[in-house]
Amino acid sequence: MIATVSAEGGEERAVAEPEDALRGIAWSPDGLRLATVASPPVNPIAVRALMTVDVDGGDVRTWYPIPTGSSVSRPIWDGDGAVLYTWSPTQAGRGGTLLQRLELGAAAPRALYSFDSAPDTISLAGRGAVVFDDGGRRQNLFEVGPDGSLGRRLTGGPVVDRQPAFSADGSRVLFTSDRSGSLDLWSLDVASGALRRLTFDTADDWDPCWSPDGEHLIWSSNRGGHFEIWMADADGTGARQVTSDGMDAENPTMSAGGEWIVYTSGNPDKLGVWKIRPDGSEATLLLPGAYALPELAPSSGWIAALANDSQVDGVAPIKVLRLEDGSTVADLELPGEGVNVGRSRWMPDGRTLVSWGQDASGTFVLYRQPIAAGRDTSAQREIVARSEDQRAIESLGVSALDGRIVVSAGGGESDVMIVEGIPGVGASRPELER
């Protein structure tokens, strides 16, 4: 819900209740409209659009669809009839982020400037001038020690390495990284530290996993124009599309015998957790609704999925269901809130879940909790890893062989920068003249 409240306090007044998730809200200079980026609750990068809301009447209007798979910042106003935002054609955003200006009602935005970094926040600083943060985000892979501390660093560099997944024998970790300039899949030899790039497409490749026999890679890619599930040989060759979702198929995992691939759909007409044969046949809806990040335990056939449409403040609901028929095993509530909080991996027994959440102080941690059909096991939940200074945990992998945990953790410090002399910026904001 979008609501307003007086700066002096008082009751909230509801403005609108859009079904989409909203990223950033900016008042127009005349105070009559709000600008925001709207996205579906399941996957915030699948289908997004620049949207305005009338403060008085609550009327919602979509002005421009953001291309699928691209990255976009929070919008700001440039006068009462135009918005500025940064945009990159890929999620990596390295060396290819544009400052764009959209006149409301125009068919497309106009590119005004190209950044060397990928700013998340921008602000007008006068005619032709924009203040921005220079990015600075970095994430690398770390082993989790027996005491829950982040131990040996497995990858390094000013890059974003995330979504680690162990091979069945525990010797390799598959992950996605922007170290090539786009998001590609990489393999890490845990013992030697050797890295190998496995995909070379300019589109985004992420959400990777190994097949249980180690012979194949399975992941999500928008190389066909929108996100679908893809499969390839273990060295990345022979890539082929598995799903035909038509909009947003992501987060695949595979059953023990390789008979099924489980994934989630963000397509409004197909929302839910699905299973499909590796040859693309027999697509079957297991759990309808706005669910995300399904994780299948090969040893038990249980699937943990985050219930995005049921999140409330401070709680991330997770449903555990059976691969056979989608029937419910258990429902649990994980402490924490935010995008992807509740991301989980299974321990080797297939009945103990390790999940990304937050403790009472808001620190990102990993919880371990046994799952029992029809029973509340929250009293047995314990913290097994904790973020450290400049090492905030974001995603995780668990070895099906011995339960070892690898996390993607990082942070960064951003500098505040200014660029001046940009034509067409701030001309409609005379109050910003310096």
PDB file of C-alpha atoms in Angstrom, residues 301-434:
ATOM      1  CA  GLY A 301      11.933 -35.222  -2.689  1.00  0.00           C
ATOM      2  CA  TRP A 302      10.873 -32.279  -0.509  1.00  0.00           C
ATOM      3  CA  ILE A 303      10.783 -28.765  -1.976  1.00  0.00           C
ATOM      4  CA  ALA A 304      11.159 -25.567   0.045  1.00  0.00           C
ATOM      5  CA  ALA A 305       9.665 -22.442  -1.572  1.00  0.00           C
ATOM      6  CA  LEU A 306       9.404 -18.856  -0.385  1.00  0.00           C
ATOM      7  CA  ALA A 307       5.854 -17.475  -0.260  1.00  0.00           C
ATOM      8  CA  ASN A 308       6.390 -13.959  -1.596  1.00  0.00           C
ATOM      9  CA  ASP A 309       2.743 -12.891  -1.446  1.00  0.00           C
ATOM     10  CA  SER A 310       2.431 -13.808   2.242  1.00  0.00           C
ATOM     11  CA  GLN A 311       5.372 -11.824   3.621  1.00  0.00           C
ATOM     12  CA  VAL A 312       4.667  -9.590   6.578  1.00  0.00           C
ATOM     13  CA  ASP A 313       6.984  -7.335   8.537  1.00  0.00           C
ATOM     14  CA  GLY A 314       9.833  -9.344   9.972  1.00  0.00           C
ATOM     15  CA  VAL A 315       8.670 -12.743   8.721  1.00  0.00           C
ATOM     16  CA  ALA A 316       9.502 -14.726   5.572  1.00  0.00           C
ATOM     17  CA  PRO A 317       7.023 -17.629   5.119  1.00  0.00           C
ATOM     18  CA  ILE A 318       8.388 -20.866   3.625  1.00  0.00           C
ATOM     19  CA  LYS A 319       6.283 -23.773   2.411  1.00  0.00           C
ATOM     20  CA  VAL A 320       7.691 -27.293   2.146  1.00  0.00           C
ATOM     21  CA  LEU A 321       5.924 -29.547  -0.360  1.00  0.00           C
ATOM     22  CA  ARG A 322       6.360 -32.937  -1.991  1.00  0.00           C
ATOM     23  CA  LEU A 323       7.705 -33.406  -5.498  1.00  0.00           C
ATOM     24  CA  GLU A 324       5.255 -36.223  -6.241  1.00  0.00           C
ATOM     25  CA  ASP A 325       2.012 -34.295  -5.931  1.00  0.00           C
ATOM     26  CA  GLY A 326       2.697 -30.847  -4.438  1.00  0.00           C
ATOM     27  CA  SER A 327       1.088 -31.758  -1.118  1.00  0.00           C
ATOM     28  CA  THR A 328       2.211 -29.776   1.923  1.00  0.00           C
ATOM     29  CA  VAL A 329       4.822 -31.171   4.281  1.00  0.00           C
ATOM     30  CA  ALA A 330       5.196 -28.162   6.570  1.00  0.00           C
ATOM     31  CA  ASP A 331       4.885 -24.398   6.810  1.00  0.00           C
ATOM     32  CA  LEU A 332       7.450 -22.316   8.648  1.00  0.00           C
ATOM     33  CA  GLU A 333       8.128 -18.661   9.312  1.00  0.00           C
ATOM     34  CA  LEU A 334      11.699 -17.433   9.112  1.00  0.00           C
ATOM     35  CA  PRO A 335      12.819 -14.238  10.893  1.00  0.00           C
ATOM     36  CA  GLY A 336      13.740 -11.577   8.346  1.00  0.00           C
ATOM     37  CA  GLU A 337      12.371  -9.452   5.549  1.00  0.00           C
ATOM     38  CA  GLY A 338      13.453  -8.211   2.133  1.00  0.00           C
ATOM     39  CA  VAL A 339      13.989  -9.529  -1.370  1.00  0.00           C
ATOM     40  CA  ASN A 340      15.008 -13.213  -1.379  1.00  0.00           C
ATOM     41  CA  VAL A 341      15.087 -13.505   2.428  1.00  0.00           C
ATOM     42  CA  GLY A 342      14.133 -17.122   2.979  1.00  0.00           C
ATOM     43  CA  ARG A 343      16.427 -18.487   0.253  1.00  0.00           C
ATOM     44  CA  SER A 344      17.200 -22.038   1.382  1.00  0.00           C
ATOM     45  CA  ARG A 345      19.367 -25.108   0.777  1.00  0.00           C
ATOM     46  CA  TRP A 346      18.931 -28.628   2.134  1.00  0.00           C
ATOM     47  CA  MET A 347      21.359 -30.518   4.320  1.00  0.00           C
ATOM     48  CA  PRO A 348      22.350 -34.034   3.101  1.00  0.00           C
ATOM     49  CA  ASP A 349      19.504 -35.726   5.001  1.00  0.00           C
ATOM     50  CA  GLY A 350      16.926 -33.812   2.920  1.00  0.00           C
ATOM     51  CA  ARG A 351      14.998 -33.013   6.092  1.00  0.00           C
ATOM     52  CA  THR A 352      17.033 -30.152   7.540  1.00  0.00           C
ATOM     53  CA  LEU A 353      16.859 -26.722   5.953  1.00  0.00           C
ATOM     54  CA  VAL A 354      19.514 -24.001   5.965  1.00  0.00           C
ATOM     55  CA  SER A 355      17.932 -20.617   5.226  1.00  0.00           C
ATOM     56  CA  TRP A 356      19.053 -17.021   4.789  1.00  0.00           C
ATOM     57  CA  GLY A 357      17.367 -14.713   7.278  1.00  0.00           C
ATOM     58  CA  GLN A 358      17.984 -12.029   9.898  1.00  0.00           C
ATOM     59  CA  ASP A 359      18.504 -12.067  13.639  1.00  0.00           C
ATOM     60  CA  ALA A 360      16.860  -9.662  16.089  1.00  0.00           C
ATOM     61  CA  SER A 361      19.422  -6.942  15.296  1.00  0.00           C
ATOM     62  CA  GLY A 362      18.768  -7.139  11.539  1.00  0.00           C
ATOM     63  CA  THR A 363      22.090  -8.881  10.788  1.00  0.00           C
ATOM     64  CA  PHE A 364      21.921 -11.387   7.932  1.00  0.00           C
ATOM     65  CA  VAL A 365      22.482 -14.904   9.226  1.00  0.00           C
ATOM     66  CA  LEU A 366      21.968 -18.518   8.207  1.00  0.00           C
ATOM     67  CA  TYR A 367      19.477 -20.571  10.190  1.00  0.00           C
ATOM     68  CA  ARG A 368      19.411 -24.368  10.342  1.00  0.00           C
ATOM     69  CA  GLN A 369      16.094 -26.016  11.166  1.00  0.00           C
ATOM     70  CA  PRO A 370      14.882 -29.626  11.019  1.00  0.00           C
ATOM     71  CA  ILE A 371      11.631 -30.115   9.111  1.00  0.00           C
ATOM     72  CA  ALA A 372       9.016 -32.633  10.276  1.00  0.00           C
ATOM     73  CA  ALA A 373       5.691 -33.217   8.558  1.00  0.00           C
ATOM     74  CA  GLY A 374       2.894 -31.374  10.320  1.00  0.00           C
ATOM     75  CA  ARG A 375       5.058 -30.252  13.269  1.00  0.00           C
ATOM     76  CA  ASP A 376       6.317 -26.868  14.456  1.00  0.00           C
ATOM     77  CA  THR A 377      10.093 -27.197  14.755  1.00  0.00           C
ATOM     78  CA  SER A 378      10.907 -23.506  15.234  1.00  0.00           C
ATOM     79  CA  ALA A 379      12.220 -24.169  18.754  1.00  0.00           C
ATOM     80  CA  GLN A 380      15.014 -26.247  17.172  1.00  0.00           C
ATOM     81  CA  ARG A 381      16.084 -23.486  14.798  1.00  0.00           C
ATOM     82  CA  GLU A 382      19.667 -22.315  15.336  1.00  0.00           C
ATOM     83  CA  ILE A 383      22.078 -19.858  13.745  1.00  0.00           C
ATOM     84  CA  VAL A 384      24.937 -21.586  11.905  1.00  0.00           C
ATOM     85  CA  ALA A 385      26.584 -18.593  10.176  1.00  0.00           C
ATOM     86  CA  ARG A 386      26.624 -14.856  10.756  1.00  0.00           C
ATOM     87  CA  SER A 387      27.571 -11.893   8.572  1.00  0.00           C
ATOM     88  CA  GLU A 388      30.707  -9.968   9.475  1.00  0.00           C
ATOM     89  CA  ASP A 389      31.910  -6.413   8.862  1.00  0.00           C
ATOM     90  CA  GLN A 390      31.870  -5.752   5.093  1.00  0.00           C
ATOM     91  CA  ARG A 391      30.869  -9.394   4.607  1.00  0.00           C
ATOM     92  CA  ALA A 392      27.074  -9.493   4.565  1.00  0.00           C
ATOM     93  CA  ILE A 393      25.800 -12.944   3.630  1.00  0.00           C
ATOM     94  CA  GLU A 394      23.530 -12.909   0.547  1.00  0.00           C
ATOM     95  CA  SER A 395      23.265 -16.471  -0.811  1.00  0.00           C
ATOM     96  CA  LEU A 396      24.525 -19.922   0.077  1.00  0.00           C
ATOM     97  CA  GLY A 397      25.382 -23.424  -1.067  1.00  0.00           C
ATOM     98  CA  VAL A 398      25.362 -26.639   0.977  1.00  0.00           C
ATOM     99  CA  SER A 399      27.263 -29.796   0.034  1.00  0.00           C
ATOM    100  CA  ALA A 400      24.962 -32.809  -0.309  1.00  0.00           C
ATOM    101  CA  LEU A 401      27.982 -34.957   0.553  1.00  0.00           C
ATOM    102  CA  ASP A 402      28.974 -33.634   3.987  1.00  0.00           C
ATOM    103  CA  GLY A 403      26.944 -30.496   4.738  1.00  0.00           C
ATOM    104  CA  ARG A 404      29.763 -28.000   4.195  1.00  0.00           C
ATOM    105  CA  ILE A 405      28.458 -24.479   3.611  1.00  0.00           C
ATOM    106  CA  VAL A 406      29.764 -21.855   1.200  1.00  0.00           C
ATOM    107  CA  VAL A 407      28.286 -18.365   1.169  1.00  0.00           C
ATOM    108  CA  SER A 408      28.381 -15.327  -1.058  1.00  0.00           C
ATOM    109  CA  ALA A 409      29.146 -12.371   1.184  1.00  0.00           C
ATOM    110  CA  GLY A 410      30.297  -8.829   0.658  1.00  0.00           C
ATOM    111  CA  GLY A 411      29.500  -5.184   0.792  1.00  0.00           C
ATOM    112  CA  GLY A 412      31.434  -2.156  -0.270  1.00  0.00           C
ATOM    113  CA  GLU A 413      31.858   1.535   0.171  1.00  0.00           C
ATOM    114  CA  SER A 414      30.507   4.001  -2.373  1.00  0.00           C
ATOM    115  CA  ASP A 415      31.881   7.424  -3.193  1.00  0.00           C
ATOM    116  CA  VAL A 416      29.555  10.343  -3.872  1.00  0.00           C
ATOM    117  CA  MET A 417      30.270  11.684  -7.356  1.00  0.00           C
ATOM    118  CA  ILE A 418      28.995  14.550  -9.478  1.00  0.00           C
ATOM    119  CA  VAL A 419      28.859  14.887 -13.244  1.00  0.00           C
ATOM    120  CA  GLU A 420      28.196  18.251 -14.853  1.00  0.00           C
ATOM    121  CA  GLY A 421      27.415  19.541 -18.303  1.00  0.00           C
ATOM    122  CA  ILE A 422      24.782  16.928 -19.220  1.00  0.00           C
ATOM    123  CA  PRO A 423      22.513  18.425 -21.889  1.00  0.00           C
ATOM    124  CA  GLY A 424      18.790  18.273 -21.150  1.00  0.00           C
ATOM    125  CA  VAL A 425      19.038  17.695 -17.390  1.00  0.00           C
ATOM    126  CA  GLY A 426      17.475  20.054 -14.864  1.00  0.00           C
ATOM    127  CA  ALA A 427      16.282  22.629 -17.393  1.00  0.00           C
ATOM    128  CA  SER A 428      12.740  22.287 -16.079  1.00  0.00           C
ATOM    129  CA  ARG A 429      13.847  22.825 -12.467  1.00  0.00           C
ATOM    130  CA  PRO A 430      14.767  26.525 -12.224  1.00  0.00           C
ATOM    131  CA  GLU A 431      14.928  26.272  -8.423  1.00  0.00           C
ATOM    132  CA  LEU A 432      18.077  24.168  -8.872  1.00  0.00           C
ATOM    133  CA  GLU A 433      20.019  26.948 -10.623  1.00  0.00           C
ATOM    134  CA  ARG A 434      23.360  27.442  -8.927  1.00  0.00           C
TER     135      ARG A 434
END
